[in-house]
Structure formats: structure tokens, C-alpha cells
PDB file of C-alpha atoms in Angstrom:
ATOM      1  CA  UNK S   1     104.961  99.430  93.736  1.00  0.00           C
ATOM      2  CA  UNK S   2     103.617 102.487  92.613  1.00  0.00           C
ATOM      3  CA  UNK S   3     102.681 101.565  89.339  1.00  0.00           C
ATOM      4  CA  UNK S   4     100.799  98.341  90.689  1.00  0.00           C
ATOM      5  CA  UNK S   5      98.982 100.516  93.101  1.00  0.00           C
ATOM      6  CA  UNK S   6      98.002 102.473  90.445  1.00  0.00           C
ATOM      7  CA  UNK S   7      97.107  99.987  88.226  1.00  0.00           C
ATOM      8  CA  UNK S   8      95.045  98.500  91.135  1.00  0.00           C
ATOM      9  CA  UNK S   9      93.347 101.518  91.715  1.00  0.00           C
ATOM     10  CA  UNK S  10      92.101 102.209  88.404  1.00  0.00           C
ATOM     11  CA  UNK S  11      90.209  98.583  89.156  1.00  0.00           C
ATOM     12  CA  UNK S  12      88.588  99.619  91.789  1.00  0.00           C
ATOM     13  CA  UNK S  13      87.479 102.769  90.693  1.00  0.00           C
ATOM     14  CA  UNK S  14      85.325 101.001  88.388  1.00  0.00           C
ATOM     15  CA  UNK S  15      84.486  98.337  91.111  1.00  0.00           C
ATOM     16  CA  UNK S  16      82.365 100.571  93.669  1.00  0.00           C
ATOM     17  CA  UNK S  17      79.981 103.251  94.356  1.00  0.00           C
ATOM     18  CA  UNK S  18      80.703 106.392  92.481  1.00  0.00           C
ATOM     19  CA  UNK S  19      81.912 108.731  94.578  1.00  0.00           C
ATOM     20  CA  UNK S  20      84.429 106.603  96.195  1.00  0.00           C
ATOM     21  CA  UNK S  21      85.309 105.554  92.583  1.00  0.00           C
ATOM     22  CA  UNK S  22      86.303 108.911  92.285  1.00  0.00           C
ATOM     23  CA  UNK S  23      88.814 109.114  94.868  1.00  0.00           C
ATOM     24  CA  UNK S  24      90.731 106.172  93.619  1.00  0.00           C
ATOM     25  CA  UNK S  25      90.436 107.437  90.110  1.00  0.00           C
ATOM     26  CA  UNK S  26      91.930 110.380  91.234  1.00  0.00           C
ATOM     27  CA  UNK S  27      94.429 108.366  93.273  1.00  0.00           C
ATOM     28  CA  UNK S  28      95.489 106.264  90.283  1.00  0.00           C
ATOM     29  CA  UNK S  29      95.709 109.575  88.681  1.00  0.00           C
ATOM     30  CA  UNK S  30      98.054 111.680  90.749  1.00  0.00           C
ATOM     31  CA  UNK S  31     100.571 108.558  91.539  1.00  0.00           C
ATOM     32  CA  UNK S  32     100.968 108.145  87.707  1.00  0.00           C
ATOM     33  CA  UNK S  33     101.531 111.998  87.356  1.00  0.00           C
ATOM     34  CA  UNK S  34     104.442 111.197  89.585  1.00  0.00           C
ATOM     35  CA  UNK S  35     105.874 108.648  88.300  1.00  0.00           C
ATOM     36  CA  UNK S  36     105.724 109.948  85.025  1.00  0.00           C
ATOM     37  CA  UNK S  37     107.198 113.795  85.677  1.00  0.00           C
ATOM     38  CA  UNK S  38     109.682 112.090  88.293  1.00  0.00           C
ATOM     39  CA  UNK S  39     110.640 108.972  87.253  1.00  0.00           C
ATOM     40  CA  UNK S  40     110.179 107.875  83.375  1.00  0.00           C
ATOM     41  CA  UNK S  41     112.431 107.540  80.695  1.00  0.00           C
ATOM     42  CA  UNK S  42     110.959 108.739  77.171  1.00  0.00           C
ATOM     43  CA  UNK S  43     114.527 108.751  75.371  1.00  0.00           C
ATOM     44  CA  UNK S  44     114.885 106.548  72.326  1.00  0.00           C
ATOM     45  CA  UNK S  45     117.747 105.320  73.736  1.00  0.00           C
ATOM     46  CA  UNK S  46     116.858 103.895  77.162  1.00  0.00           C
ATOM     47  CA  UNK S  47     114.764 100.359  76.696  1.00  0.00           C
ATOM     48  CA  UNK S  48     112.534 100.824  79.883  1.00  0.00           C
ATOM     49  CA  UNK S  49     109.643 103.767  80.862  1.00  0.00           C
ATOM     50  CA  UNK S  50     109.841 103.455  84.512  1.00  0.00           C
ATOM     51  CA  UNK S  51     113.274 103.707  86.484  1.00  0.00           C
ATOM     52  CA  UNK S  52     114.411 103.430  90.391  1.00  0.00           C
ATOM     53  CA  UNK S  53     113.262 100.909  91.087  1.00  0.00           C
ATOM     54  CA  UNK S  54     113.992  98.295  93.908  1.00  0.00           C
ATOM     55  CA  UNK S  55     113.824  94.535  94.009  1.00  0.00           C
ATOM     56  CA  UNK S  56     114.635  95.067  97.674  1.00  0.00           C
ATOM     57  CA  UNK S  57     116.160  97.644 100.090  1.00  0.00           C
ATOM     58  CA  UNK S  58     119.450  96.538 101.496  1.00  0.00           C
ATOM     59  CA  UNK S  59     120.789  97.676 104.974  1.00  0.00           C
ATOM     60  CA  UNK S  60     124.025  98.157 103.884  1.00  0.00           C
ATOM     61  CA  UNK S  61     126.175  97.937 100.345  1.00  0.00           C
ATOM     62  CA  UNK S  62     126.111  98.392  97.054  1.00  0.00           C
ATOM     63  CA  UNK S  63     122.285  99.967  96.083  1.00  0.00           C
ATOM     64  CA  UNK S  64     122.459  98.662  91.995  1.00  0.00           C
ATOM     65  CA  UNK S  65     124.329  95.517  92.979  1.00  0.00           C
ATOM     66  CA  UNK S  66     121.491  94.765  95.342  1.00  0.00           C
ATOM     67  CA  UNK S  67     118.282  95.346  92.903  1.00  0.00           C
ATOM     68  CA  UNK S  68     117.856  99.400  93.646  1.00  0.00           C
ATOM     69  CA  UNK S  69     117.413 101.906  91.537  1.00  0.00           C
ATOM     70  CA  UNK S  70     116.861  99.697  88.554  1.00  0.00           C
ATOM     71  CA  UNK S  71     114.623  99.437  85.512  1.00  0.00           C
ATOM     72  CA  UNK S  72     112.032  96.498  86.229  1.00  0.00           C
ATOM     73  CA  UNK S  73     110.120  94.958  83.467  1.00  0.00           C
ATOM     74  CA  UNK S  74     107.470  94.541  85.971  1.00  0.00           C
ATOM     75  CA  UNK S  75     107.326  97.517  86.665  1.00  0.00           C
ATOM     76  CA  UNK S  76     107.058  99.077  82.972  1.00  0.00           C
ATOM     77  CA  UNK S  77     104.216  96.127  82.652  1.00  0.00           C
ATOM     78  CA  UNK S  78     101.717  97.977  85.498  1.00  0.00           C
ATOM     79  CA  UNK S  79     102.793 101.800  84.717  1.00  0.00           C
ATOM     80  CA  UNK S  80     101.230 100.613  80.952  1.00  0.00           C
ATOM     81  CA  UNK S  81      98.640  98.597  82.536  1.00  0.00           C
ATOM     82  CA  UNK S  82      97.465 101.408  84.700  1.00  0.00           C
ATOM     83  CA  UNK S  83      97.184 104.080  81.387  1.00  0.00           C
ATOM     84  CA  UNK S  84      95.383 101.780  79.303  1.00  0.00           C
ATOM     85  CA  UNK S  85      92.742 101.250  82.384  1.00  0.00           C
ATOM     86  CA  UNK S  86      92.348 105.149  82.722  1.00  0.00           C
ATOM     87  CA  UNK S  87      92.205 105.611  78.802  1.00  0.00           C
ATOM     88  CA  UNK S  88      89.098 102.915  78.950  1.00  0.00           C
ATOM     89  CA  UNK S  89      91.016 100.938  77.067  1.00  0.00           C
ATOM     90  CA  UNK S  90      89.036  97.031  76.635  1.00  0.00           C
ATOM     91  CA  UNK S  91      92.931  95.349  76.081  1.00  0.00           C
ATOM     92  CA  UNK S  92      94.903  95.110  78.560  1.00  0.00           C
ATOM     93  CA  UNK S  93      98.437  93.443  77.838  1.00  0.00           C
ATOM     94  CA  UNK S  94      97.966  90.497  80.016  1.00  0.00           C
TER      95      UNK S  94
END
């Protein structure tokens, strides 16, 4: 979610007046920070950037069996999506 949000963000930054452009620039820029200090896999053996995360929080059982803490294509899609807005980048992957 935090890579969509992101992604989003970067949009609208664009999308409005200025100086609230600049808080969701800024926004866009501190959630990426996080997920990339906290949460990214740059090894050239792991096939995803982003990991953790969740298809959907179970109540009770088994967290991986139940789509937690899991890569997510998806979510590798946006966290890409988002950088490529910020670097003012004209492709986007979609």
C-alpha cells in the first residue's frame, strides 16, 4: 500500500497548486525512503525489490500461508512506478 500511495502522490504533486504539490512530493518522498532503508531487497539473489507484504491480515494462523509478509509483484510494480515519477521520468511501465 505504501508504494501505491507513493506512487499516487507523486501524481498529485504535479496535479495542484505548488505549495501543496510540495507536501505530497515530500510525502511520496519520505514513504519511499522507508520502504527502501526498511524493506527492499537489492541482493542478486532475491527476484523481488519490495518485501512484507500482505495480501490480507489474518486473525489467526499461519502469517506466509495466509498472503503476509510476502514479495508482491504489485507491489515491486508501484515502488518502480513511484521512482520513475520523482526522477521526471516521461515512461512509466504501464
Amino acid at each position: 500500500a505504501g508504494a501505491i500511495a507513493a506512487s499516487g502522490m507523486a501524481e498529485l504533486a504535479k496535479a495542484g497548486p505548488e505549495e501543496e504539490g510540495a507536501k505530497y512530493l515530500e510525502a511520496a518522498v519520505n514513504i519511499l525512503k522507508a520502504l527502501t532503508e526498511n524493506f527492499c531487497y537489492f541482493e542478486p539473489e532475491n527476484d523481488r525489490l519490495l518485501g512484507h507484504g500482505s495480501v490480507r491480515y489474518p486473525v489467526d494462523g499461519d502469517l506466509k500461508k495466509n498472503g503476509v509478509h510476502i514479495s508482491l509483484i504489485y507491489g515491486d510494480y508501484f515502488y518502480t512506478e513511484a521512482i520513475l515519477k520523482l526522477m521526471g521520468e516521461k515512461y512509466l511501465p504501464w
